Each structure stands twice: as structure tokens, then as C-alpha cells.
């Protein structure tokens, strides 16, 4: 089961390398990392280049970028990820296991999250 990890970006230079470094074990297991940039002006593309299988350009807008990435792959699973997200190194295995246990009848899913920052509403969003 091949997973396409699609990351829409716009000026994500501050966190994109940390995000993409976490995905490298998944790439080595045959999954695809697609970055879809909406016109960054902060070197996001230059920083991300070595860590992705495909880098696409599109008009800005998360939905437009996500659709652009989805149209560029034939992977079995589409996983959309924010460019500032740090995932477990075995996230692909977790996704595959859940899909197999549900006989591929899952249309969406999520991981538990922890948000950085001090605003009191962030804890509520994370729950």
C-alpha cells in the first residue's frame, strides 16, 4: 500500500526541514512525499528540495494545492500534512495497519496532536 504525503506550503521555511526530515524513513519504505508550493518567497522550495520526491507549484490556497498534489499521484492513500507538523517515524505503518484492520473502509483519520504556543485555546483545539 503506497502512501502519498501531500504537503501544501506557503512560506514554511521556518519549519519545513524538521517536518520533512521526519518523513525520510517513510520515503525509504517506498512512500512518496509531494510538496505543493503556493508561491513562497522565503526559500521553502530550496530548503525542501532534497527531502521530497516531487515539488509542484500551484496557485495559493490550501484546497487548490491539495487538489494539485492529489492529481499528481496514483498512490493508494492520500495523506495531507501541514508543513509545520512533526509526525512519528512510523506514521505510515500506523496508517497501513489501521486501513488493513478496517478492510480499507476508512475515508479519513487523524493522529492525536499537541500544539506549540501559549494561547489557552490551543489546548482546546488539540483536544
Backbone as ProteinMPNN parsed JSONL, in Angstrom:
{"seq_chain_A": "XXXXXXXXXXXXXXXXXXXXXXXXXXXXXXXXXXXXXXXXXXXXXXXXXXXXXXXXXXXXXXXXXXXXXXXXXXXXXXXXXXXXXXXXXXXXXXXXXXXXXXXXXXXXXXXXXXXXXXXXXXXXXXX", "coords_chain_A": {"N_chain_A": [[0.845, -1.169, 0.0], [0.819, 2.012, -1.06], [1.579, 5.244, 0.098], [0.861, 8.619, -0.475], [2.225, 11.488, 0.637], [1.115, 14.547, 0.991], [1.935, 17.872, 0.962], [0.852, 21.005, 1.329], [2.267, 24.186, 0.899], [3.167, 27.496, 1.944], [5.369, 29.856, 2.355], [6.868, 28.42, 4.425], [9.405, 28.104, 5.455], [10.568, 28.193, 8.021], [9.875, 25.841, 9.412], [9.877, 23.674, 7.671], [11.992, 21.872, 7.023], [12.372, 20.367, 9.378], [9.898, 19.074, 9.491], [9.983, 17.562, 7.083], [12.266, 15.993, 7.444], [11.399, 14.09, 9.261], [9.872, 12.501, 7.65], [11.51, 11.019, 6.05], [12.241, 8.264, 6.667], [9.888, 7.051, 5.817], [9.855, 7.586, 3.095], [12.017, 5.989, 2.378], [10.817, 3.57, 2.653], [9.244, 3.402, 0.467], [7.148, 5.189, 0.131], [5.671, 8.282, -1.013], [6.619, 11.663, -1.085], [5.143, 14.663, -1.614], [5.46, 17.99, -2.266], [3.571, 20.887, -2.476], [3.817, 23.978, -3.545], [2.608, 27.212, -2.954], [3.644, 29.61, -3.926], [5.782, 30.561, -2.334], [8.016, 32.884, -0.762], [10.226, 32.648, 0.755], [12.302, 30.835, 0.507], [11.342, 28.259, 0.892], [11.03, 26.247, -1.072], [13.701, 25.739, -1.911], [14.865, 24.82, 0.465], [13.318, 22.54, 0.938], [13.682, 20.883, -1.26], [15.724, 18.672, -1.326], [14.423, 16.771, 0.212], [12.053, 15.812, -0.808], [9.984, 13.931, -3.098], [8.627, 14.961, -5.217], [8.17, 18.27, -6.317], [5.792, 20.614, -6.654], [4.251, 23.441, -8.21], [1.649, 25.722, -7.552], [-1.328, 27.763, -7.714], [-1.878, 29.854, -4.856], [-3.583, 28.69, -1.898], [-4.997, 26.459, 0.205], [-6.818, 24.304, -0.459], [-6.679, 24.269, -3.281], [-3.976, 23.652, -3.616], [-3.84, 21.149, -2.335], [-5.497, 19.629, -3.999], [-4.011, 19.793, -6.358], [-1.726, 18.323, -5.645], [-2.914, 15.816, -5.125], [-3.837, 15.13, -7.658], [-1.489, 14.538, -8.905], [-0.527, 12.061, -8.256], [-0.617, 8.459, -8.052], [-0.954, 6.999, -5.861], [-2.133, 4.705, -3.308], [-3.156, 5.73, -0.963], [-3.948, 8.935, 0.221], [-2.374, 11.339, 2.094], [-2.67, 14.207, 3.761], [-0.737, 16.851, 4.939], [0.281, 19.349, 7.209], [2.852, 21.791, 6.772], [4.304, 22.386, 9.041], [4.268, 20.281, 10.742], [5.2, 17.65, 12.928], [5.686, 14.318, 12.729], [5.339, 10.903, 13.94], [8.016, 8.595, 13.267], [7.1, 6.187, 12.348], [4.622, 6.602, 11.273], [3.475, 5.943, 8.796], [3.284, 3.171, 8.985], [1.43, 2.936, 11.028], [-0.829, 4.068, 9.812], [-1.166, 2.262, 7.647], [-1.656, -0.131, 9.07], [-4.063, 0.485, 10.411], [-5.766, 0.841, 8.22], [-5.727, -1.729, 7.108], [-6.887, -3.198, 9.193], [-9.43, -2.202, 9.127], [-10.39, -3.084, 6.783], [-9.89, -1.405, 4.604], [-11.907, 0.509, 4.677], [-11.926, 3.115, 5.529], [-12.353, 6.537, 5.342], [-11.18, 8.792, 6.285], [-8.893, 10.039, 8.755], [-6.978, 10.663, 11.748], [-4.206, 11.827, 13.724], [-3.439, 12.033, 17.199], [-2.774, 15.248, 18.504], [-0.403, 17.783, 19.496], [-0.143, 21.085, 20.204], [2.129, 23.761, 19.752], [2.901, 26.767, 21.497], [1.46, 29.398, 23.51], [-1.113, 30.262, 23.827], [-4.241, 29.984, 25.396], [-6.383, 28.72, 24.125], [-5.271, 26.88, 22.429], [-4.865, 24.403, 23.631], [-7.47, 23.491, 23.779], [-8.119, 23.253, 21.062], [-6.363, 21.197, 20.359], [-7.492, 19.057, 21.695]], "CA_chain_A": [[0.0, 0.0, 0.0], [1.653, 3.212, -1.19], [1.008, 6.477, 0.641], [1.372, 9.908, -0.95], [2.161, 12.501, 1.685], [0.963, 15.785, 0.233], [2.142, 18.993, 1.872], [0.697, 22.333, 0.739], [3.091, 25.148, 1.633], [3.293, 28.906, 1.579], [6.293, 30.48, 3.305], [7.036, 27.484, 5.545], [10.84, 27.859, 5.63], [10.945, 28.038, 9.426], [9.672, 24.504, 9.949], [9.707, 22.639, 6.655], [13.03, 20.842, 7.077], [12.051, 19.485, 10.508], [8.769, 18.253, 9.058], [10.387, 16.631, 6.031], [13.227, 15.028, 7.978], [10.635, 13.018, 9.903], [9.237, 11.681, 6.618], [12.511, 10.301, 5.265], [12.108, 6.802, 6.775], [8.74, 6.624, 5.012], [10.32, 7.594, 1.707], [12.872, 4.815, 2.164], [9.927, 2.404, 2.601], [8.529, 3.419, -0.802], [6.073, 6.176, 0.077], [6.002, 9.448, -1.839], [6.409, 12.972, -0.466], [4.862, 15.676, -2.635], [5.279, 19.335, -1.726], [2.892, 21.756, -3.439], [4.054, 25.328, -3.05], [1.688, 28.224, -3.465], [4.317, 30.87, -4.231], [6.605, 31.004, -1.199], [9.084, 33.847, -1.031], [11.165, 32.516, 1.863], [13.187, 29.703, 0.23], [10.743, 26.965, 1.238], [11.326, 25.279, -2.126], [15.13, 25.406, -1.867], [15.101, 24.012, 1.664], [12.575, 21.28, 0.864], [14.068, 20.104, -2.431], [16.381, 17.38, -1.108], [13.626, 15.9, 1.063], [10.774, 15.456, -1.427], [10.043, 13.212, -4.366], [8.101, 15.877, -6.236], [7.827, 19.607, -5.886], [4.867, 21.201, -7.623], [3.827, 24.818, -7.972], [0.239, 25.961, -7.853], [-1.844, 28.99, -7.134], [-2.027, 29.703, -3.409], [-4.877, 28.242, -1.396], [-4.789, 25.083, 0.672], [-7.611, 23.335, -1.23], [-6.093, 24.201, -4.627], [-2.705, 22.954, -3.504], [-4.115, 19.753, -2.009], [-6.012, 19.004, -5.22], [-2.883, 19.682, -7.283], [-0.925, 17.182, -5.201], [-3.686, 14.579, -5.295], [-3.907, 14.819, -9.087], [-0.161, 14.184, -9.402], [-0.09, 10.769, -7.743], [-1.514, 7.311, -8.194], [-0.81, 6.24, -4.614], [-3.352, 4.12, -2.757], [-3.623, 6.541, 0.164], [-3.546, 10.342, 0.225], [-2.223, 11.857, 3.448], [-2.405, 15.639, 3.683], [0.019, 17.202, 6.124], [0.744, 20.735, 7.311], [4.302, 21.913, 6.659], [4.948, 22.586, 10.342], [3.882, 19.131, 11.548], [6.203, 16.631, 13.214], [4.954, 13.058, 12.877], [6.19, 9.779, 14.334], [8.738, 7.975, 12.144], [6.357, 5.018, 11.877], [3.24, 7.014, 10.978], [2.989, 5.171, 7.649], [2.928, 1.841, 9.473], [0.183, 3.101, 11.785], [-1.89, 4.268, 8.814], [-1.378, 0.992, 6.94], [-2.271, -1.09, 9.993], [-5.464, 0.875, 10.62], [-6.508, 0.564, 6.99], [-5.877, -3.182, 6.977], [-7.836, -3.669, 10.21], [-10.779, -1.743, 8.786], [-10.643, -3.552, 5.419], [-9.808, -0.232, 3.717], [-13.178, 1.24, 4.658], [-11.727, 4.367, 6.249], [-12.25, 7.666, 4.422], [-10.363, 9.836, 6.889], [-8.344, 9.694, 10.055], [-6.152, 11.717, 12.335], [-3.342, 11.495, 14.843], [-3.538, 12.971, 18.323], [-1.837, 16.343, 18.259], [-0.004, 18.698, 20.546], [0.181, 22.348, 19.556], [3.053, 24.615, 20.484], [2.371, 28.106, 21.72], [0.975, 29.604, 24.867], [-2.509, 30.704, 23.879], [-5.029, 28.992, 26.147], [-7.294, 27.982, 23.261], [-4.559, 25.835, 21.687], [-5.147, 23.108, 24.298], [-8.821, 23.103, 23.379], [-8.027, 22.823, 19.667], [-5.665, 19.91, 20.334], [-8.405, 18.0, 22.167]], "C_chain_A": [[0.897, 1.241, 0.0], [0.891, 4.432, -0.693], [1.673, 7.666, -0.035], [1.148, 10.904, 0.173], [2.223, 13.846, 0.976], [0.997, 16.956, 1.203], [1.967, 20.297, 1.11], [1.493, 23.349, 1.562], [2.938, 26.555, 1.071], [4.123, 29.555, 2.684], [6.44, 29.664, 4.581], [8.507, 27.222, 5.866], [11.217, 27.571, 7.078], [10.823, 26.603, 9.928], [9.692, 23.372, 8.949], [10.767, 21.54, 6.725], [12.755, 19.869, 8.217], [10.909, 18.548, 10.147], [9.232, 17.172, 8.092], [11.413, 15.611, 6.502], [12.506, 13.841, 8.608], [10.019, 12.06, 8.886], [10.227, 10.818, 5.847], [12.469, 8.781, 5.457], [10.947, 6.265, 5.94], [9.093, 6.607, 3.534], [11.157, 6.357, 1.427], [12.054, 3.527, 2.129], [9.006, 2.467, 1.382], [7.36, 4.386, -0.89], [6.589, 7.451, -0.589], [5.686, 10.734, -1.073], [6.284, 14.003, -1.584], [4.64, 17.012, -1.931], [4.646, 20.187, -2.819], [2.978, 23.175, -2.901], [3.153, 26.334, -3.748], [2.33, 29.577, -3.701], [5.138, 31.416, -3.082], [7.699, 31.952, -1.649], [10.184, 33.755, 0.023], [12.101, 31.323, 1.719], [12.637, 28.359, 0.669], [11.134, 25.917, 0.207], [12.778, 24.832, -2.096], [15.439, 24.506, -0.673], [14.483, 22.622, 1.55], [13.083, 20.346, -0.225], [14.697, 18.751, -2.165], [15.526, 16.342, -0.376], [12.317, 15.428, 0.437], [10.994, 14.692, -2.723], [9.574, 14.092, -5.517], [7.827, 17.222, -5.587], [7.001, 20.23, -6.997], [4.575, 22.636, -7.231], [2.357, 24.931, -8.329], [-0.129, 27.359, -7.388], [-1.957, 28.779, -5.632], [-3.461, 29.326, -3.034], [-4.782, 26.77, -1.053], [-5.553, 24.058, -0.165], [-7.051, 23.17, -2.646], [-4.812, 23.385, -4.595], [-2.909, 21.462, -3.201], [-4.62, 19.007, -3.235], [-4.912, 18.825, -6.261], [-2.017, 18.484, -6.921], [-1.633, 15.863, -5.425], [-3.736, 14.161, -6.762], [-2.579, 14.31, -9.635], [0.317, 12.812, -8.937], [-1.105, 9.677, -8.054], [-1.429, 6.429, -6.945], [-2.169, 5.749, -4.125], [-3.99, 4.996, -1.687], [-3.086, 7.95, 0.004], [-3.519, 10.819, 1.664], [-1.814, 13.316, 3.323], [-1.821, 16.091, 5.014], [0.398, 18.677, 6.077], [2.271, 20.753, 7.325], [5.028, 22.158, 7.959], [4.674, 21.422, 11.297], [5.048, 18.16, 11.714], [5.45, 15.352, 13.532], [5.899, 11.968, 13.368], [6.827, 9.124, 13.108], [8.013, 6.764, 11.581], [4.898, 5.36, 11.556], [2.658, 6.24, 9.8], [2.553, 3.774, 8.071], [1.619, 1.878, 10.264], [-0.99, 3.243, 10.829], [-2.205, 2.953, 8.106], [-2.077, -0.036, 7.82], [-3.749, -0.776, 10.208], [-6.314, 0.586, 9.39], [-6.734, -0.933, 6.807], [-6.899, -3.721, 7.975], [-9.266, -3.277, 9.878], [-11.181, -2.19, 7.382], [-10.732, -2.402, 4.424], [-11.109, 0.549, 3.626], [-13.103, 2.529, 5.464], [-11.56, 5.48, 5.221], [-11.368, 8.776, 4.971], [-9.856, 9.339, 8.221], [-7.51, 10.847, 10.562], [-5.25, 11.106, 13.384], [-3.677, 12.451, 15.977], [-2.472, 14.036, 18.105], [-1.511, 17.088, 19.546], [0.436, 19.966, 19.834], [1.161, 23.133, 20.409], [2.438, 26.005, 20.585], [1.728, 28.193, 23.084], [-0.483, 30.028, 24.949], [-3.371, 29.614, 24.489], [-5.98, 28.202, 25.272], [-6.603, 26.865, 22.473], [-4.793, 24.455, 22.316], [-6.529, 22.597, 23.904], [-8.834, 22.579, 21.938], [-7.385, 21.435, 19.58], [-6.559, 18.768, 20.789], [-9.461, 17.73, 21.141]], "O_chain_A": [[1.64, 1.48, 0.952], [-0.28, 4.628, -1.015], [2.897, 7.718, -0.155], [0.018, 11.13, 0.604], [3.258, 14.228, 0.43], [0.201, 17.03, 2.139], [2.838, 20.669, 0.323], [1.396, 23.365, 2.789], [2.626, 26.759, -0.102], [3.643, 29.773, 3.796], [6.171, 30.152, 5.678], [8.824, 26.21, 6.492], [12.116, 26.768, 7.324], [11.599, 26.191, 10.791], [9.539, 22.212, 9.334], [10.445, 20.373, 6.502], [12.892, 18.66, 8.036], [10.951, 17.359, 10.466], [8.908, 15.997, 8.268], [11.431, 14.482, 6.013], [12.966, 12.705, 8.494], [9.682, 10.927, 9.229], [9.812, 9.965, 5.062], [12.649, 8.057, 4.478], [11.017, 5.152, 5.418], [8.674, 5.708, 2.804], [11.029, 5.743, 0.368], [12.529, 2.505, 1.636], [8.078, 1.664, 1.275], [6.65, 4.399, -1.896], [7.796, 7.66, -0.706], [4.612, 10.868, -0.486], [7.197, 14.187, -2.388], [3.739, 17.144, -1.102], [5.125, 20.208, -3.953], [2.307, 23.531, -1.932], [2.97, 26.301, -4.965], [1.64, 30.596, -3.681], [5.18, 32.63, -2.88], [8.233, 31.845, -2.753], [10.985, 34.679, 0.167], [12.641, 30.846, 2.716], [13.401, 27.403, 0.806], [11.528, 24.81, 0.573], [13.052, 23.641, -2.245], [16.192, 23.54, -0.796], [15.064, 21.64, 2.015], [12.924, 19.13, -0.114], [14.245, 17.756, -2.73], [15.874, 15.161, -0.35], [11.548, 14.717, 1.083], [12.044, 14.794, -3.358], [10.061, 13.981, -6.643], [7.323, 17.304, -4.467], [7.456, 20.356, -8.134], [4.645, 22.996, -6.056], [1.883, 24.317, -9.284], [0.667, 28.046, -6.747], [-2.116, 27.646, -5.177], [-4.412, 29.611, -3.763], [-4.519, 25.936, -1.919], [-4.981, 23.036, -0.544], [-6.963, 22.051, -3.151], [-4.592, 22.527, -5.45], [-2.213, 20.616, -3.761], [-4.213, 17.872, -3.481], [-4.883, 17.817, -6.967], [-1.619, 17.716, -7.797], [-1.018, 14.894, -5.868], [-3.683, 12.971, -7.071], [-2.542, 13.714, -10.711], [1.46, 12.439, -9.203], [-2.285, 9.942, -8.285], [-1.792, 5.253, -6.98], [-3.211, 6.301, -4.477], [-5.21, 5.005, -1.523], [-1.912, 8.143, -0.31], [-4.519, 10.72, 2.375], [-0.727, 13.62, 2.83], [-2.341, 15.76, 6.08], [0.788, 19.192, 5.029], [2.902, 19.828, 7.837], [6.259, 22.142, 7.985], [4.827, 21.559, 12.51], [5.785, 17.885, 10.768], [4.671, 15.301, 14.484], [7.116, 12.089, 13.231], [6.23, 9.106, 12.032], [8.282, 6.354, 10.451], [4.039, 4.479, 11.572], [1.471, 5.915, 9.804], [1.558, 3.254, 7.565], [0.804, 0.96, 10.175], [-2.029, 2.609, 11.016], [-3.369, 2.573, 7.98], [-2.986, -0.732, 7.367], [-4.588, -1.677, 10.189], [-7.454, 0.137, 9.51], [-7.815, -1.354, 6.397], [-7.69, -4.603, 7.638], [-10.21, -3.945, 10.301], [-12.192, -1.732, 6.85], [-11.554, -2.427, 3.508], [-11.383, 1.183, 2.607], [-14.106, 2.981, 6.018], [-10.719, 5.38, 4.328], [-10.866, 9.607, 4.215], [-10.336, 8.335, 8.748], [-7.355, 11.871, 9.895], [-5.499, 10.003, 13.872], [-4.15, 13.561, 15.735], [-1.394, 13.75, 17.583], [-2.243, 17.027, 20.534], [1.297, 19.921, 18.955], [1.045, 23.17, 21.634], [1.541, 26.351, 19.815], [1.482, 27.177, 23.734], [-1.029, 30.141, 26.046], [-3.24, 28.443, 24.131], [-6.357, 27.091, 25.647], [-7.274, 25.999, 21.911], [-4.904, 23.458, 21.603], [-6.721, 21.395, 23.719], [-9.486, 21.578, 21.642], [-7.833, 20.595, 18.799], [-6.409, 17.638, 20.327], [-10.322, 16.876, 21.351]]}, "name": "protein", "num_of_chains": 1, "seq": "XXXXXXXXXXXXXXXXXXXXXXXXXXXXXXXXXXXXXXXXXXXXXXXXXXXXXXXXXXXXXXXXXXXXXXXXXXXXXXXXXXXXXXXXXXXXXXXXXXXXXXXXXXXXXXXXXXXXXXXXXXXXXXX"}
